[in-house]
Amino acid sequence: MNPREFERWCQTLNLPAAAIEAIAEIRSAPPSRRVQGRANNVSGTYPSQKMGLTIQFESHKVELWAIYLMEHDPNVLEYYDQPSCFKIQYTNKSGRKIGHYHTPDFFVLSADSAAWVEWKTEAQLQKLSEKYPTRYQIAADGSWRCPPGEAYAESLGLKYQVCTDASLDPIYIQNLIFIEDYLRFKTESNLSSQALVKERVKTAPGITLAALLAASPQISANDVYVMIVLDQLYVALSEVPLIQHERVRLYPDRQTYDTYSQSSQHQTATSLAATA
Protein backbone atom coordinates (compact mmCIF):
# COMPACT_ATOMS: atom_id res chain seq x y z
CA MET A 1 0.00 0.00 0.00
CA ASN A 2 1.19 3.49 -0.73
CA PRO A 3 0.84 6.16 2.01
CA ARG A 4 -2.63 7.22 0.87
CA GLU A 5 -3.88 3.64 0.64
CA PHE A 6 -2.47 2.90 4.09
CA GLU A 7 -4.25 5.95 5.50
CA ARG A 8 -7.56 4.86 3.96
CA TRP A 9 -7.07 1.32 5.26
CA CYS A 10 -6.49 2.62 8.81
CA GLN A 11 -9.61 4.75 8.55
CA THR A 12 -11.68 1.82 7.27
CA LEU A 13 -10.63 -0.33 10.23
CA ASN A 14 -11.05 2.64 12.59
CA LEU A 15 -7.67 1.92 14.15
CA PRO A 16 -6.59 3.91 17.23
CA ALA A 17 -3.52 6.12 17.06
CA ALA A 18 -1.41 3.63 19.05
CA ALA A 19 -2.18 0.86 16.57
CA ILE A 20 -1.37 3.05 13.56
CA GLU A 21 1.95 4.04 15.12
CA ALA A 22 2.86 0.40 15.85
CA ILE A 23 1.94 -0.74 12.34
CA ALA A 24 3.81 2.13 10.71
CA GLU A 25 6.93 1.17 12.65
CA ILE A 26 6.67 -2.47 11.53
CA ARG A 27 6.13 -1.45 7.90
CA SER A 28 9.19 0.78 7.85
CA ALA A 29 11.61 -1.40 9.83
CA PRO A 30 13.64 -4.40 8.65
CA PRO A 31 13.06 -7.79 10.33
CA SER A 32 14.06 -7.62 13.97
CA ARG A 33 16.11 -10.82 13.75
CA ARG A 34 17.64 -13.20 11.24
CA VAL A 35 16.12 -16.67 11.26
CA GLN A 36 18.27 -19.71 11.94
CA GLY A 37 17.94 -23.33 10.91
CA ARG A 38 17.62 -26.00 13.57
CA ALA A 39 18.00 -29.76 13.63
CA ASN A 40 14.47 -30.42 12.40
CA ASN A 41 13.88 -27.21 10.44
CA VAL A 42 15.12 -25.76 7.18
CA SER A 43 15.23 -21.96 7.18
CA GLY A 44 15.48 -19.67 4.17
CA THR A 45 13.98 -16.75 2.28
CA TYR A 46 11.09 -16.44 -0.15
CA PRO A 47 11.11 -13.79 -2.95
CA SER A 48 7.68 -12.20 -2.47
CA GLN A 49 6.16 -10.53 -5.52
CA LYS A 50 3.36 -9.13 -3.36
CA MET A 51 5.79 -7.44 -0.99
CA GLY A 52 8.61 -6.72 -3.41
CA LEU A 53 11.19 -8.11 -0.99
CA THR A 54 12.37 -11.40 0.47
CA ILE A 55 10.49 -12.91 3.42
CA GLN A 56 12.26 -15.11 5.95
CA PHE A 57 10.96 -18.48 7.10
CA GLU A 58 12.24 -20.72 9.87
CA SER A 59 10.38 -23.85 8.79
CA HIS A 60 10.00 -25.01 5.19
CA LYS A 61 6.83 -26.97 5.95
CA VAL A 62 4.96 -24.59 8.25
CA GLU A 63 6.18 -21.01 7.91
CA LEU A 64 7.04 -21.33 4.21
CA TRP A 65 3.67 -22.89 3.46
CA ALA A 66 2.04 -20.08 5.44
CA ILE A 67 3.93 -17.61 3.23
CA TYR A 68 2.49 -19.24 0.11
CA LEU A 69 -1.00 -18.84 1.59
CA MET A 70 -0.46 -15.15 2.34
CA GLU A 71 1.21 -14.51 -1.00
CA HIS A 72 -1.82 -15.81 -2.92
CA ASP A 73 -4.60 -14.70 -0.57
CA PRO A 74 -6.25 -11.57 -2.04
CA ASN A 75 -7.49 -10.67 1.44
CA VAL A 76 -3.89 -10.31 2.66
CA LEU A 77 -2.61 -6.86 1.69
CA GLU A 78 0.85 -6.98 3.27
CA TYR A 79 2.83 -9.28 5.54
CA TYR A 80 6.12 -8.85 7.39
CA ASP A 81 8.40 -11.48 8.89
CA GLN A 82 10.02 -11.19 12.31
CA PRO A 83 8.32 -7.93 13.37
CA SER A 84 9.65 -6.00 16.36
CA CYS A 85 9.55 -7.92 19.63
CA PHE A 86 7.46 -7.13 22.69
CA LYS A 87 7.34 -8.40 26.25
CA ILE A 88 4.93 -11.11 27.34
CA GLN A 89 4.29 -12.51 30.81
CA TYR A 90 2.80 -15.83 31.85
CA THR A 91 3.34 -18.71 34.29
CA ASN A 92 4.77 -22.18 33.77
CA LYS A 93 3.23 -25.47 34.91
CA SER A 94 4.49 -25.01 38.48
CA GLY A 95 3.08 -21.51 38.67
CA ARG A 96 6.38 -19.64 38.39
CA LYS A 97 6.05 -16.28 36.69
CA ILE A 98 7.94 -15.85 33.42
CA GLY A 99 8.54 -12.67 31.46
CA HIS A 100 10.57 -12.22 28.29
CA TYR A 101 10.62 -10.54 24.90
CA HIS A 102 8.85 -12.38 22.11
CA THR A 103 9.11 -12.06 18.32
CA PRO A 104 6.07 -13.43 16.43
CA ASP A 105 6.61 -15.04 13.03
CA PHE A 106 4.64 -12.47 11.03
CA PHE A 107 2.62 -9.30 11.17
CA VAL A 108 -0.23 -9.42 8.66
CA LEU A 109 -2.31 -6.60 7.25
CA SER A 110 -5.57 -7.95 5.83
CA ALA A 111 -8.53 -6.18 4.29
CA ASP A 112 -10.41 -6.38 7.59
CA SER A 113 -7.78 -6.83 10.31
CA ALA A 114 -4.20 -6.38 11.48
CA ALA A 115 -2.56 -9.08 13.57
CA TRP A 116 0.62 -10.65 14.82
CA VAL A 117 0.58 -14.27 13.67
CA GLU A 118 2.47 -17.19 15.18
CA TRP A 119 2.75 -20.51 13.33
CA LYS A 120 3.50 -23.85 15.01
CA THR A 121 2.71 -27.51 14.55
CA GLU A 122 -0.08 -29.11 16.55
CA ALA A 123 2.51 -31.33 18.22
CA GLN A 124 4.57 -28.32 19.30
CA LEU A 125 1.55 -26.59 20.77
CA GLN A 126 0.46 -29.68 22.67
CA LYS A 127 3.87 -29.87 24.37
CA LEU A 128 4.10 -26.13 24.99
CA SER A 129 0.60 -25.97 26.46
CA GLU A 130 1.54 -28.64 28.99
CA LYS A 131 4.70 -26.80 29.97
CA TYR A 132 3.22 -23.28 29.81
CA PRO A 133 -0.56 -23.66 30.31
CA THR A 134 -1.17 -19.91 30.56
CA ARG A 135 0.79 -19.10 27.38
CA TYR A 136 -0.82 -21.54 24.96
CA GLN A 137 -4.40 -22.72 25.36
CA ILE A 138 -6.80 -24.62 23.13
CA ALA A 139 -10.24 -23.09 22.65
CA ALA A 140 -13.57 -24.91 22.62
CA ASP A 141 -13.62 -24.90 18.82
CA GLY A 142 -10.20 -26.58 18.62
CA SER A 143 -8.28 -23.43 17.70
CA TRP A 144 -5.25 -22.27 19.68
CA ARG A 145 -4.77 -19.07 21.64
CA CYS A 146 -1.89 -17.19 23.22
CA PRO A 147 -3.46 -15.07 26.01
CA PRO A 148 -0.29 -13.04 26.78
CA GLY A 149 0.13 -12.26 23.09
CA GLU A 150 -3.53 -11.32 22.84
CA ALA A 151 -3.22 -9.06 25.89
CA TYR A 152 -0.42 -7.08 24.29
CA ALA A 153 -2.20 -6.83 20.94
CA GLU A 154 -5.49 -5.77 22.52
CA SER A 155 -3.74 -2.98 24.41
CA LEU A 156 -3.06 -1.43 21.00
CA GLY A 157 -6.43 -2.30 19.46
CA LEU A 158 -4.93 -5.11 17.36
CA LYS A 159 -5.07 -8.92 17.23
CA TYR A 160 -2.79 -11.86 17.96
CA GLN A 161 -3.39 -15.21 16.24
CA VAL A 162 -1.93 -18.67 16.65
CA CYS A 163 -2.11 -20.86 13.54
CA THR A 164 -1.09 -24.50 13.12
CA ASP A 165 -0.10 -26.92 10.39
CA ALA A 166 -3.56 -28.47 10.70
CA SER A 167 -4.94 -25.54 8.69
CA LEU A 168 -2.49 -26.09 5.82
CA ASP A 169 -3.96 -28.14 2.97
CA PRO A 170 -1.07 -30.03 1.31
CA ILE A 171 -2.79 -30.32 -2.09
CA TYR A 172 -3.66 -26.62 -2.17
CA ILE A 173 -0.17 -25.55 -1.11
CA GLN A 174 1.55 -27.85 -3.60
CA ASN A 175 -0.65 -26.44 -6.36
CA LEU A 176 0.27 -22.89 -5.35
CA ILE A 177 3.93 -23.83 -5.50
CA PHE A 178 3.39 -25.45 -8.90
CA ILE A 179 1.62 -22.51 -10.56
CA GLU A 180 4.18 -20.01 -9.26
CA ASP A 181 6.51 -21.32 -11.95
CA TYR A 182 4.09 -19.90 -14.52
CA LEU A 183 3.87 -16.37 -13.10
CA ARG A 184 6.76 -15.23 -15.26
CA PHE A 185 4.92 -16.42 -18.39
CA LYS A 186 2.00 -14.04 -17.91
CA THR A 187 3.05 -11.82 -20.81
CA GLU A 188 3.98 -14.76 -23.04
CA SER A 189 0.56 -16.40 -23.21
CA ASN A 190 -0.78 -17.64 -26.55
CA LEU A 191 -3.89 -15.57 -27.36
CA SER A 192 -5.25 -17.98 -29.96
CA SER A 193 -4.89 -20.90 -27.55
CA GLN A 194 -6.55 -18.87 -24.81
CA ALA A 195 -9.56 -18.18 -27.02
CA LEU A 196 -9.91 -21.85 -27.93
CA VAL A 197 -9.61 -22.99 -24.32
CA LYS A 198 -12.21 -20.47 -23.18
CA GLU A 199 -14.61 -21.62 -25.88
CA ARG A 200 -14.24 -25.32 -25.09
CA VAL A 201 -14.48 -24.84 -21.30
CA LYS A 202 -17.50 -22.57 -21.65
CA THR A 203 -19.19 -25.21 -23.82
CA ALA A 204 -18.31 -28.05 -21.46
CA PRO A 205 -17.87 -26.76 -17.89
CA GLY A 206 -16.09 -29.32 -15.75
CA ILE A 207 -14.17 -30.84 -18.65
CA THR A 208 -10.99 -32.50 -17.46
CA LEU A 209 -7.64 -31.15 -18.49
CA ALA A 210 -6.84 -34.51 -20.04
CA ALA A 211 -10.00 -34.44 -22.19
CA LEU A 212 -9.33 -30.86 -23.27
CA LEU A 213 -5.78 -31.66 -24.36
CA ALA A 214 -6.87 -34.83 -26.18
CA ALA A 215 -9.56 -32.97 -28.12
CA SER A 216 -7.30 -30.01 -28.98
CA PRO A 217 -3.71 -31.07 -29.82
CA GLN A 218 -2.78 -27.45 -30.53
CA ILE A 219 -3.32 -26.61 -26.85
CA SER A 220 -0.59 -27.39 -24.33
CA ALA A 221 -0.90 -27.93 -20.61
CA ASN A 222 1.34 -24.88 -20.15
CA ASP A 223 -1.24 -22.73 -21.98
CA VAL A 224 -3.87 -23.84 -19.47
CA TYR A 225 -1.62 -23.31 -16.44
CA VAL A 226 -0.89 -19.74 -17.53
CA MET A 227 -4.64 -19.10 -17.89
CA ILE A 228 -5.17 -20.38 -14.34
CA VAL A 229 -2.51 -17.95 -13.09
CA LEU A 230 -4.24 -15.14 -15.01
CA ASP A 231 -7.63 -16.08 -13.48
CA GLN A 232 -9.01 -16.76 -16.95
CA LEU A 233 -10.06 -20.24 -15.81
CA TYR A 234 -11.17 -21.58 -12.47
CA VAL A 235 -9.83 -24.75 -10.89
CA ALA A 236 -10.54 -25.89 -7.33
CA LEU A 237 -6.90 -26.01 -6.26
CA SER A 238 -7.64 -27.88 -3.04
CA GLU A 239 -9.27 -30.87 -4.79
CA VAL A 240 -6.57 -32.53 -6.86
CA PRO A 241 -2.93 -31.94 -7.87
CA LEU A 242 -2.70 -29.99 -11.12
CA ILE A 243 -0.33 -32.55 -12.60
CA GLN A 244 -3.11 -35.18 -12.54
CA HIS A 245 -4.68 -34.10 -15.82
CA GLU A 246 -7.36 -36.80 -15.83
CA ARG A 247 -8.77 -35.46 -12.54
CA VAL A 248 -8.33 -31.69 -12.94
CA ARG A 249 -11.65 -30.09 -13.94
CA LEU A 250 -11.80 -26.71 -15.65
CA TYR A 251 -14.51 -24.04 -15.35
CA PRO A 252 -14.95 -20.60 -16.89
CA ASP A 253 -15.19 -18.99 -13.42
CA ARG A 254 -15.87 -19.63 -9.74
CA GLN A 255 -19.61 -19.03 -10.11
CA THR A 256 -19.90 -21.79 -12.72
CA TYR A 257 -17.89 -24.14 -10.52
CA ASP A 258 -20.17 -23.46 -7.54
CA THR A 259 -23.24 -24.19 -9.67
CA TYR A 260 -21.89 -27.43 -11.09
CA SER A 261 -20.33 -28.66 -7.85
CA GLN A 262 -23.78 -28.64 -6.25
CA SER A 263 -25.35 -30.80 -8.96
CA SER A 264 -25.60 -34.54 -8.40
CA GLN A 265 -24.45 -35.17 -11.96
CA HIS A 266 -21.20 -33.32 -11.39
CA GLN A 267 -20.62 -35.00 -8.06
CA THR A 268 -21.08 -38.42 -9.65
CA ALA A 269 -18.73 -37.56 -12.50
CA THR A 270 -16.12 -36.29 -10.09
CA SER A 271 -16.32 -39.46 -7.99
CA LEU A 272 -15.95 -41.66 -11.08
CA ALA A 273 -12.96 -39.64 -12.25
CA ALA A 274 -11.32 -39.91 -8.85
CA THR A 275 -11.61 -43.71 -8.81
CA ALA A 276 -10.60 -44.21 -12.44
Tab-separated table of N, CA, C and O in Angstrom, residues 160-239:
chain	number	residue	atom	x	y	z
A	160	TYR	N	-3.874	-10.891	17.928
A	160	TYR	CA	-2.788	-11.864	17.961
A	160	TYR	C	-3.395	-13.224	17.646
A	160	TYR	O	-4.380	-13.636	18.266
A	161	GLN	N	-2.831	-13.936	16.674
A	161	GLN	CA	-3.392	-15.209	16.242
A	161	GLN	C	-2.341	-16.308	16.302
A	161	GLN	O	-1.167	-16.073	16.012
A	162	VAL	N	-2.781	-17.482	16.683
A	162	VAL	CA	-1.930	-18.668	16.653
A	162	VAL	C	-2.497	-19.611	15.596
A	162	VAL	O	-3.671	-19.991	15.653
A	163	CYS	N	-1.678	-19.970	14.613
A	163	CYS	CA	-2.106	-20.864	13.537
A	163	CYS	C	-1.251	-22.130	13.567
A	163	CYS	O	-0.099	-22.106	14.006
A	164	THR	N	-1.815	-23.229	13.082
A	164	THR	CA	-1.093	-24.499	13.118
A	164	THR	C	-1.074	-25.168	11.750
A	164	THR	O	-1.810	-24.798	10.831
A	165	ASP	N	-0.214	-26.173	11.641
A	165	ASP	CA	-0.100	-26.917	10.389
A	165	ASP	C	-1.389	-27.646	10.029
A	165	ASP	O	-1.583	-28.046	8.877
A	166	ALA	N	-2.293	-27.802	10.992
A	166	ALA	CA	-3.564	-28.475	10.703
A	166	ALA	C	-4.417	-27.681	9.714
A	166	ALA	O	-5.280	-28.236	9.044
A	167	SER	N	-4.160	-26.381	9.601
A	167	SER	CA	-4.940	-25.542	8.692
A	167	SER	C	-4.310	-25.455	7.298
A	167	SER	O	-4.853	-24.788	6.419
A	168	LEU	N	-3.189	-26.137	7.101
A	168	LEU	CA	-2.487	-26.089	5.819
A	168	LEU	C	-2.863	-27.300	4.970
A	168	LEU	O	-2.544	-28.438	5.332
A	169	ASP	N	-3.542	-27.070	3.878
A	169	ASP	CA	-3.964	-28.141	2.974
A	169	ASP	C	-2.812	-28.485	2.030
A	169	ASP	O	-2.437	-27.665	1.187
A	170	PRO	N	-2.236	-29.686	2.137
A	170	PRO	CA	-1.069	-30.030	1.308
A	170	PRO	C	-1.320	-29.929	-0.190
A	170	PRO	O	-0.457	-29.447	-0.932
A	171	ILE	N	-2.495	-30.371	-0.659
A	171	ILE	CA	-2.787	-30.321	-2.092
A	171	ILE	C	-2.848	-28.872	-2.561
A	171	ILE	O	-2.276	-28.504	-3.591
A	172	TYR	N	-3.533	-28.027	-1.801
A	172	TYR	CA	-3.658	-26.618	-2.168
A	172	TYR	C	-2.294	-25.935	-2.198
A	172	TYR	O	-1.962	-25.223	-3.156
A	173	ILE	N	-1.478	-26.176	-1.177
A	173	ILE	CA	-0.168	-25.546	-1.111
A	173	ILE	C	0.715	-26.022	-2.260
A	173	ILE	O	1.391	-25.222	-2.912
A	174	GLN	N	0.722	-27.329	-2.520
A	174	GLN	CA	1.554	-27.849	-3.601
A	174	GLN	C	1.109	-27.278	-4.953
A	174	GLN	O	1.950	-27.002	-5.824
A	175	ASN	N	-0.181	-27.063	-5.127
A	175	ASN	CA	-0.653	-26.441	-6.365
A	175	ASN	C	-0.211	-24.985	-6.463
A	175	ASN	O	0.122	-24.493	-7.546
A	176	LEU	N	-0.222	-24.276	-5.346
A	176	LEU	CA	0.271	-22.892	-5.351
A	176	LEU	C	1.742	-22.850	-5.731
A	176	LEU	O	2.180	-21.997	-6.517
A	177	ILE	N	2.507	-23.765	-5.171
A	177	ILE	CA	3.929	-23.830	-5.496
A	177	ILE	C	4.114	-24.136	-6.979
A	177	ILE	O	4.956	-23.537	-7.663
A	178	PHE	N	3.292	-25.041	-7.494
A	178	PHE	CA	3.393	-25.449	-8.900
A	178	PHE	C	3.098	-24.284	-9.852
A	178	PHE	O	3.853	-24.028	-10.789
A	179	ILE	N	2.003	-23.562	-9.607
A	179	ILE	CA	1.624	-22.506	-10.558
A	179	ILE	C	2.524	-21.285	-10.458
A	179	ILE	O	2.552	-20.467	-11.384
A	180	GLU	N	3.266	-21.149	-9.355
A	180	GLU	CA	4.178	-20.009	-9.260
A	180	GLU	C	5.221	-20.026	-10.374
A	180	GLU	O	5.721	-18.984	-10.796
A	181	ASP	N	5.544	-21.216	-10.866
A	181	ASP	CA	6.515	-21.316	-11.953
A	181	ASP	C	5.998	-20.665	-13.225
A	181	ASP	O	6.785	-20.364	-14.130
A	182	TYR	N	4.683	-20.451	-13.303
A	182	TYR	CA	4.092	-19.897	-14.521
A	182	TYR	C	3.824	-18.396	-14.421
A	182	TYR	O	3.378	-17.780	-15.380
A	183	LEU	N	4.110	-17.799	-13.260
A	183	LEU	CA	3.867	-16.371	-13.103
A	183	LEU	C	4.687	-15.548	-14.088
A	183	LEU	O	4.217	-14.538	-14.616
A	184	ARG	N	5.895	-16.005	-14.368
A	184	ARG	CA	6.758	-15.234	-15.264
A	184	ARG	C	6.318	-15.334	-16.723
A	184	ARG	O	6.820	-14.618	-17.583
A	185	PHE	N	5.385	-16.264	-17.018
A	185	PHE	CA	4.924	-16.419	-18.391
A	185	PHE	C	3.652	-15.630	-18.676
A	185	PHE	O	3.042	-15.779	-19.729
A	186	LYS	N	3.251	-14.770	-17.751
A	186	LYS	CA	1.999	-14.036	-17.910
A	186	LYS	C	1.942	-13.268	-19.225
A	186	LYS	O	0.904	-13.204	-19.872
A	187	THR	N	3.052	-12.648	-19.601
A	187	THR	CA	3.046	-11.822	-20.810
A	187	THR	C	3.397	-12.618	-22.055
A	187	THR	O	3.489	-12.063	-23.141
A	188	GLU	N	3.610	-13.931	-21.906
A	188	GLU	CA	3.982	-14.755	-23.040
A	188	GLU	C	2.879	-15.742	-23.403
A	188	GLU	O	3.121	-16.741	-24.064
A	189	SER	N	1.660	-15.491	-22.961
A	189	SER	CA	0.562	-16.403	-23.213
A	189	SER	C	0.145	-16.356	-24.684
A	189	SER	O	0.258	-15.331	-25.355
A	190	ASN	N	-0.351	-17.495	-25.173
A	190	ASN	CA	-0.785	-17.638	-26.554
A	190	ASN	C	-2.247	-17.232	-26.664
A	190	ASN	O	-3.132	-17.925	-26.162
A	191	LEU	N	-2.514	-16.104	-27.309
A	191	LEU	CA	-3.886	-15.568	-27.357
A	191	LEU	C	-4.830	-16.484	-28.112
A	191	LEU	O	-5.989	-16.657	-27.712
A	192	SER	N	-4.382	-17.092	-29.204
A	192	SER	CA	-5.255	-17.981	-29.963
A	192	SER	C	-5.598	-19.225	-29.157
A	192	SER	O	-6.742	-19.701	-29.184
A	193	SER	N	-4.615	-19.737	-28.406
A	193	SER	CA	-4.885	-20.898	-27.550
A	193	SER	C	-5.844	-20.532	-26.428
A	193	SER	O	-6.743	-21.307	-26.073
A	194	GLN	N	-5.653	-19.337	-25.866
A	194	GLN	CA	-6.555	-18.874	-24.806
A	194	GLN	C	-7.995	-18.837	-25.289
A	194	GLN	O	-8.915	-19.286	-24.600
A	195	ALA	N	-8.195	-18.298	-26.477
A	195	ALA	CA	-9.559	-18.180	-27.016
A	195	ALA	C	-10.174	-19.557	-27.210
A	195	ALA	O	-11.357	-19.766	-26.900
A	196	LEU	N	-9.397	-20.502	-27.706
A	196	LEU	CA	-9.910	-21.852	-27.935
A	196	LEU	C	-10.238	-22.543	-26.619
A	196	LEU	O	-11.281	-23.192	-26.482
A	197	VAL	N	-9.358	-22.386	-25.632
A	197	VAL	CA	-9.608	-22.995	-24.320
A	197	VAL	C	-10.872	-22.417	-23.702
A	197	VAL	O	-11.732	-23.160	-23.186
A	198	LYS	N	-11.021	-21.108	-23.741
A	198	LYS	CA	-12.209	-20.473	-23.177
A	198	LYS	C	-13.475	-20.997	-23.833
A	198	LYS	O	-14.482	-21.271	-23.162
A	199	GLU	N	-13.432	-21.143	-25.153
A	199	GLU	CA	-14.606	-21.624	-25.881
A	199	GLU	C	-14.964	-23.036	-25.467
A	199	GLU	O	-16.134	-23.346	-25.204
A	200	ARG	N	-13.973	-23.918	-25.422
A	200	ARG	CA	-14.240	-25.322	-25.086
A	200	ARG	C	-14.695	-25.478	-23.634
A	200	ARG	O	-15.587	-26.270	-23.337
A	201	VAL	N	-14.092	-24.729	-22.711
A	201	VAL	CA	-14.483	-24.837	-21.303
A	201	VAL	C	-15.863	-24.238	-21.076
A	201	VAL	O	-16.659	-24.754	-20.277
A	202	LYS	N	-16.174	-23.165	-21.780
A	202	LYS	CA	-17.502	-22.570	-21.654
A	202	LYS	C	-18.567	-23.518	-22.174
A	202	LYS	O	-19.671	-23.618	-21.619
A	203	THR	N	-18.248	-24.244	-23.236
A	203	THR	CA	-19.190	-25.209	-23.823
A	203	THR	C	-19.355	-26.438	-22.942
A	203	THR	O	-20.446	-27.001	-22.835
A	204	ALA	N	-18.270	-26.841	-22.287
A	204	ALA	CA	-18.308	-28.052	-21.459
A	204	ALA	C	-17.700	-27.774	-20.087
A	204	ALA	O	-16.577	-28.206	-19.791
A	205	PRO	N	-18.399	-27.046	-19.225
A	205	PRO	CA	-17.869	-26.756	-17.889
A	205	PRO	C	-17.593	-28.045	-17.120
A	205	PRO	O	-18.395	-28.977	-17.144
A	206	GLY	N	-16.454	-28.115	-16.486
A	206	GLY	CA	-16.094	-29.316	-15.752
A	206	GLY	C	-15.301	-30.302	-16.568
A	206	GLY	O	-14.957	-31.387	-16.077
A	207	ILE	N	-14.980	-29.956	-17.809
A	207	ILE	CA	-14.169	-30.835	-18.649
A	207	ILE	C	-12.809	-31.046	-17.985
A	207	ILE	O	-12.247	-30.127	-17.375
A	208	THR	N	-12.295	-32.256	-18.056
A	208	THR	CA	-10.988	-32.504	-17.456
A	208	THR	C	-9.892	-31.936	-18.353
A	208	THR	O	-10.070	-31.788	-19.566
A	209	LEU	N	-8.775	-31.659	-17.726
A	209	LEU	CA	-7.641	-31.147	-18.494
A	209	LEU	C	-7.180	-32.189	-19.506
A	209	LEU	O	-6.822	-31.847	-20.645
A	210	ALA	N	-7.237	-33.446	-19.125
A	210	ALA	CA	-6.839	-34.514	-20.043
A	210	ALA	C	-7.743	-34.545	-21.272
A	210	ALA	O	-7.268	-34.683	-22.406
A	211	ALA	N	-9.051	-34.418	-21.068
A	211	ALA	CA	-9.996	-34.440	-22.185
A	211	ALA	C	-9.809	-33.231	-23.091
A	211	ALA	O	-9.891	-33.337	-24.320
A	212	LEU	N	-9.552	-32.079	-22.488
A	212	LEU	CA	-9.333	-30.859	-23.271
A	212	LEU	C	-8.105	-31.002	-24.159
A	212	LEU	O	-8.140	-30.673	-25.354
A	213	LEU	N	-7.024	-31.511	-23.596
A	213	LEU	CA	-5.783	-31.657	-24.360
A	213	LEU	C	-5.923	-32.708	-25.451
A	213	LEU	O	-5.382	-32.553	-26.557
A	214	ALA	N	-6.678	-33.778	-25.179
A	214	ALA	CA	-6.873	-34.833	-26.178
A	214	ALA	C	-7.700	-34.334	-27.352
A	214	ALA	O	-7.457	-34.709	-28.502
A	215	ALA	N	-8.680	-33.481	-27.071
A	215	ALA	CA	-9.563	-32.972	-28.125
A	215	ALA	C	-8.935	-31.826	-28.910
A	215	ALA	O	-9.384	-31.507	-30.012
A	216	SER	N	-7.917	-31.186	-28.336
A	216	SER	CA	-7.302	-30.014	-28.978
A	216	SER	C	-5.779	-30.127	-28.900
A	216	SER	O	-5.147	-29.553	-28.009
A	217	PRO	N	-5.164	-30.865	-29.840
A	217	PRO	CA	-3.714	-31.074	-29.816
A	217	PRO	C	-2.906	-29.778	-29.879
A	217	PRO	O	-1.742	-29.753	-29.446
A	218	GLN	N	-3.505	-28.713	-30.415
A	218	GLN	CA	-2.780	-27.453	-30.530
A	218	GLN	C	-2.656	-26.722	-29.190
A	218	GLN	O	-1.925	-25.737	-29.070
A	219	ILE	N	-3.380	-27.204	-28.186
A	219	ILE	CA	-3.325	-26.613	-26.854
A	219	ILE	C	-2.351	-27.407	-25.995
A	219	ILE	O	-2.357	-28.643	-26.004
A	220	SER	N	-1.516	-26.722	-25.249
A	220	SER	CA	-0.591	-27.394	-24.331
A	220	SER	C	-1.049	-27.203	-22.894
A	220	SER	O	-1.794	-26.261	-22.581
A	221	ALA	N	-0.575	-28.068	-22.029
A	221	ALA	CA	-0.900	-27.927	-20.605
A	221	ALA	C	-0.370	-26.596	-20.073
A	221	ALA	O	-1.006	-25.956	-19.232
A	222	ASN	N	0.775	-26.163	-20.591
A	222	ASN	CA	1.337	-24.884	-20.148
A	222	ASN	C	0.409	-23.726	-20.462
A	222	ASN	O	0.294	-22.771	-19.680
A	223	ASP	N	-0.269	-23.777	-21.632
A	223	ASP	CA	-1.236	-22.730	-21.977
A	223	ASP	C	-2.323	-22.638	-20.905
A	223	ASP	O	-2.732	-21.547	-20.497
A	224	VAL	N	-2.789	-23.794	-20.470
A	224	VAL	CA	-3.866	-23.836	-19.471
A	224	VAL	C	-3.365	-23.346	-18.119
A	224	VAL	O	-4.051	-22.580	-17.434
A	225	TYR	N	-2.169	-23.738	-17.734
A	225	TYR	CA	-1.622	-23.311	-16.443
A	225	TYR	C	-1.473	-21.788	-16.391
A	225	TYR	O	-1.756	-21.154	-15.370
A	226	VAL	N	-1.028	-21.195	-17.491
A	226	VAL	CA	-0.895	-19.745	-17.531
A	226	VAL	C	-2.254	-19.081	-17.378
A	226	VAL	O	-2.401	-18.071	-16.681
A	227	MET	N	-3.290	-19.655	-18.001
A	227	MET	CA	-4.641	-19.096	-17.886
A	227	MET	C	-5.161	-19.191	-16.460
A	227	MET	O	-5.899	-18.318	-15.997
A	228	ILE	N	-4.781	-20.254	-15.746
A	228	ILE	CA	-5.168	-20.383	-14.336
A	228	ILE	C	-4.509	-19.274	-13.518
A	228	ILE	O	-5.144	-18.630	-12.673
A	229	VAL	N	-3.227	-19.018	-13.783
A	229	VAL	CA	-2.508	-17.951	-13.091
A	229	VAL	C	-3.149	-16.599	-13.367
A	229	VAL	O	-3.248	-15.733	-12.486
A	230	LEU	N	-3.633	-16.407	-14.608
A	230	LEU	CA	-4.239	-15.140	-15.012
A	230	LEU	C	-5.710	-15.026	-14.601
A	230	LEU	O	-6.367	-14.039	-14.916
A	231	ASP	N	-6.219	-16.044	-13.899
A	231	ASP	CA	-7.632	-16.075	-13.476
A	231	ASP	C	-8.582	-16.070	-14.665
A	231	ASP	O	-9.709	-15.572	-14.576
A	232	GLN	N	-8.153	-16.644	-15.779
A	232	GLN	CA	-9.011	-16.765	-16.949
A	232	GLN	C	-9.759	-18.092	-16.956
A	232	GLN	O	-10.656	-18.306	-17.772
A	233	LEU	N	-9.373	-18.972	-16.047
A	233	LEU	CA	-10.064	-20.239	-15.814
A	233	LEU	C	-10.140	-20.451	-14.310
A	233	LEU	O	-9.334	-19.904	-13.562
A	234	TYR	N	-11.098	-21.271	-13.896
A	234	TYR	CA	-11.171	-21.585	-12.465
A	234	TYR	C	-10.942	-23.080	-12.261
A	234	TYR	O	-11.534	-23.917	-12.951
A	235	VAL	N	-10.079	-23.385	-11.317
A	235	VAL	CA	-9.830	-24.754	-10.886
A	235	VAL	C	-9.859	-24.767	-9.367
A	235	VAL	O	-9.294	-23.879	-8.723
A	236	ALA	N	-10.518	-25.751	-8.790
A	236	ALA	CA	-10.540	-25.891	-7.334
A	236	ALA	C	-9.191	-26.468	-6.904
A	236	ALA	O	-8.977	-27.679	-6.949
A	237	LEU	N	-8.283	-25.605	-6.510
A	237	LEU	CA	-6.903	-26.008	-6.256
A	237	LEU	C	-6.745	-26.919	-5.044
A	237	LEU	O	-5.684	-27.524	-4.876
A	238	SER	N	-7.755	-27.021	-4.219
A	238	SER	CA	-7.642	-27.882	-3.042
A	238	SER	C	-8.147	-29.300	-3.303
A	238	SER	O	-8.045	-30.164	-2.432
A	239	GLU	N	-8.670	-29.560	-4.520
A	239	GLU	CA	-9.271	-30.865	-4.789
A	239	GLU	C	-8.270	-31.899	-5.273
A	239	GLU	O	-8.218	-33.014	-4.745
